[in-house]
Amino acid sequence: DLPDVAEAVIEALGRRTVVAFRGEMGAGKTTLIREIAAQLGATDTVTSPTFAIVNQYKGKGGRRIHHFDFYRINDVREAYDFGYEEYFYSGDLCLVEWPEKIEQLLPNNVMTVRITVDSDTARTFEID
């Protein structure tokens, strides 16, 4: 089902470029982002940028994909320090894990993907 969910996320984007992935630890946010990046042509190794905060991948046609993990952010000012605005308002695709940490910085038109853990092997996905 993962390829189908990734395809649904990509199709639902429209003109939006920032996607907030919400789900508990271990829900599969990074796994889904890895599949989305692959479907967009990224050949890079996709891992969670827990310590780096942001990783960049190149998709088809040189499209830039920025993968954020704000789990370790303790203060929203840390997002200002690395220039989040340059990413979020660049027109590049920004895939954001732990958006709760920087809620007030998310653009108004952010797309949300909610992942609910139903069991060890089952997840429910909601795309807004």
mmCIF file of C-alpha atoms in Angstrom:
data_model
loop_
_atom_site.group_PDB
_atom_site.id
_atom_site.type_symbol
_atom_site.label_atom_id
_atom_site.label_comp_id
_atom_site.label_asym_id
_atom_site.label_seq_id
_atom_site.Cartn_x
_atom_site.Cartn_y
_atom_site.Cartn_z
ATOM 1 C CA ASP A 1 0.000 0.000 0.000
ATOM 2 C CA LEU A 2 2.915 2.381 0.606
ATOM 3 C CA PRO A 3 3.468 3.198 -3.096
ATOM 4 C CA ASP A 4 -0.266 3.962 -3.414
ATOM 5 C CA VAL A 5 -0.230 6.265 -0.383
ATOM 6 C CA ALA A 6 2.847 8.097 -1.693
ATOM 7 C CA GLU A 7 1.179 8.516 -5.074
ATOM 8 C CA ALA A 8 -1.968 9.870 -3.381
ATOM 9 C CA VAL A 9 0.105 12.419 -1.446
ATOM 10 C CA ILE A 10 1.854 13.571 -4.625
ATOM 11 C CA GLU A 11 -1.452 13.839 -6.504
ATOM 12 C CA ALA A 12 -3.077 15.805 -3.653
ATOM 13 C CA LEU A 13 -0.297 18.421 -3.575
ATOM 14 C CA GLY A 14 -1.734 20.644 -6.259
ATOM 15 C CA ARG A 15 0.154 23.941 -5.965
ATOM 16 C CA ARG A 16 1.162 23.321 -2.344
ATOM 17 C CA THR A 17 4.829 22.757 -1.619
ATOM 18 C CA VAL A 18 4.942 22.201 2.167
ATOM 19 C CA VAL A 19 3.683 18.916 3.608
ATOM 20 C CA ALA A 20 3.408 18.329 7.363
ATOM 21 C CA PHE A 21 3.614 14.676 8.391
ATOM 22 C CA ARG A 22 1.920 14.026 11.729
ATOM 23 C CA GLY A 23 2.165 10.785 13.644
ATOM 24 C CA GLU A 24 3.689 9.271 16.717
ATOM 25 C CA MET A 25 7.281 8.078 16.903
ATOM 26 C CA GLY A 26 7.655 4.999 14.702
ATOM 27 C CA ALA A 27 4.441 5.642 12.753
ATOM 28 C CA GLY A 28 6.259 5.576 9.415
ATOM 29 C CA LYS A 29 6.742 9.238 8.536
ATOM 30 C CA THR A 30 10.285 8.759 7.230
ATOM 31 C CA THR A 31 9.307 5.572 5.402
ATOM 32 C CA LEU A 32 6.518 7.401 3.573
ATOM 33 C CA ILE A 33 8.796 10.342 2.783
ATOM 34 C CA ARG A 34 11.374 7.906 1.381
ATOM 35 C CA GLU A 35 8.728 6.491 -0.990
ATOM 36 C CA ILE A 36 7.507 9.954 -2.028
ATOM 37 C CA ALA A 37 11.080 11.046 -2.810
ATOM 38 C CA ALA A 38 11.670 7.850 -4.804
ATOM 39 C CA GLN A 39 8.495 8.381 -6.838
ATOM 40 C CA LEU A 40 9.660 11.912 -7.576
ATOM 41 C CA GLY A 41 12.910 10.517 -8.961
ATOM 42 C CA ALA A 42 15.285 10.966 -6.017
ATOM 43 C CA THR A 43 18.051 8.390 -6.002
ATOM 44 C CA ASP A 44 19.634 9.673 -2.783
ATOM 45 C CA THR A 45 19.510 7.653 0.408
ATOM 46 C CA VAL A 46 16.561 9.110 2.320
ATOM 47 C CA THR A 47 17.042 9.134 6.079
ATOM 48 C CA SER A 48 15.529 11.214 8.832
ATOM 49 C CA PRO A 49 17.552 14.394 9.367
ATOM 50 C CA THR A 50 17.082 14.219 13.136
ATOM 51 C CA PHE A 51 20.391 15.899 13.954
ATOM 52 C CA ALA A 52 20.950 17.858 10.723
ATOM 53 C CA ILE A 53 17.328 19.169 10.790
ATOM 54 C CA VAL A 54 17.156 19.208 6.980
ATOM 55 C CA ASN A 55 18.346 16.914 4.187
ATOM 56 C CA GLN A 56 18.119 17.794 0.519
ATOM 57 C CA TYR A 57 17.425 15.374 -2.317
ATOM 58 C CA LYS A 58 17.200 15.883 -6.070
ATOM 59 C CA GLY A 59 14.234 14.552 -7.980
ATOM 60 C CA LYS A 60 13.456 14.352 -11.697
ATOM 61 C CA GLY A 61 14.458 17.403 -13.652
ATOM 62 C CA GLY A 62 16.607 18.649 -10.778
ATOM 63 C CA ARG A 63 13.573 19.317 -8.569
ATOM 64 C CA ARG A 64 14.766 19.950 -5.032
ATOM 65 C CA ILE A 65 13.130 18.100 -2.165
ATOM 66 C CA HIS A 66 13.838 19.265 1.385
ATOM 67 C CA HIS A 67 13.209 16.800 4.212
ATOM 68 C CA PHE A 68 12.903 18.321 7.690
ATOM 69 C CA ASP A 69 12.824 16.700 11.110
ATOM 70 C CA PHE A 70 12.041 19.186 13.882
ATOM 71 C CA TYR A 71 11.937 16.577 16.659
ATOM 72 C CA ARG A 72 15.023 17.995 18.383
ATOM 73 C CA ILE A 73 13.949 21.650 18.103
ATOM 74 C CA ASN A 74 13.455 23.019 21.612
ATOM 75 C CA ASP A 75 12.677 26.590 20.660
ATOM 76 C CA VAL A 76 11.066 27.907 17.483
ATOM 77 C CA ARG A 77 13.924 30.423 17.196
ATOM 78 C CA GLU A 78 16.146 27.524 16.125
ATOM 79 C CA ALA A 79 14.106 27.318 12.907
ATOM 80 C CA TYR A 80 14.747 31.018 12.295
ATOM 81 C CA ASP A 81 18.471 30.446 12.853
ATOM 82 C CA PHE A 82 18.794 28.107 9.879
ATOM 83 C CA GLY A 83 16.518 30.192 7.651
ATOM 84 C CA TYR A 84 13.384 28.053 7.384
ATOM 85 C CA GLU A 85 11.698 30.792 5.279
ATOM 86 C CA GLU A 86 14.157 30.288 2.440
ATOM 87 C CA TYR A 87 13.014 26.668 2.218
ATOM 88 C CA PHE A 88 9.276 26.977 2.914
ATOM 89 C CA TYR A 89 8.771 29.853 0.464
ATOM 90 C CA SER A 90 11.224 28.718 -2.229
ATOM 91 C CA GLY A 91 8.705 26.763 -4.289
ATOM 92 C CA ASP A 92 10.728 23.605 -3.613
ATOM 93 C CA LEU A 93 8.964 20.635 -2.058
ATOM 94 C CA CYS A 94 9.346 20.627 1.748
ATOM 95 C CA LEU A 95 8.448 17.443 3.626
ATOM 96 C CA VAL A 96 8.223 18.148 7.359
ATOM 97 C CA GLU A 97 8.368 15.672 10.242
ATOM 98 C CA TRP A 98 7.325 16.867 13.721
ATOM 99 C CA PRO A 99 5.613 20.061 12.471
ATOM 100 C CA GLU A 100 4.093 20.485 15.943
ATOM 101 C CA LYS A 101 7.420 21.950 17.051
ATOM 102 C CA ILE A 102 7.147 24.872 14.601
ATOM 103 C CA GLU A 103 3.382 25.070 14.120
ATOM 104 C CA GLN A 104 3.255 28.885 13.939
ATOM 105 C CA LEU A 105 5.838 28.940 11.117
ATOM 106 C CA LEU A 106 3.939 26.676 8.727
ATOM 107 C CA PRO A 107 2.429 28.386 5.670
ATOM 108 C CA ASN A 108 -1.356 28.778 5.546
ATOM 109 C CA ASN A 109 -1.655 26.374 2.621
ATOM 110 C CA VAL A 110 0.340 23.552 4.247
ATOM 111 C CA MET A 111 -0.829 20.057 3.327
ATOM 112 C CA THR A 112 -1.179 17.625 6.227
ATOM 113 C CA VAL A 113 -0.655 13.871 6.194
ATOM 114 C CA ARG A 114 -1.775 12.145 9.404
ATOM 115 C CA ILE A 115 -0.497 8.664 10.125
ATOM 116 C CA THR A 116 -2.274 6.622 12.777
ATOM 117 C CA VAL A 117 -0.766 3.372 14.030
ATOM 118 C CA ASP A 118 -3.480 0.711 14.019
ATOM 119 C CA SER A 119 -1.172 -2.235 14.756
ATOM 120 C CA ASP A 120 2.440 -3.307 14.239
ATOM 121 C CA THR A 121 1.753 -3.818 10.550
ATOM 122 C CA ALA A 122 -1.197 -1.503 9.800
ATOM 123 C CA ARG A 123 -1.455 2.269 9.452
ATOM 124 C CA THR A 124 -4.263 4.659 8.565
ATOM 125 C CA PHE A 125 -3.391 7.682 6.427
ATOM 126 C CA GLU A 126 -5.400 10.890 6.154
ATOM 127 C CA ILE A 127 -4.480 13.560 3.626
ATOM 128 C CA ASP A 128 -5.759 17.129 4.055
#
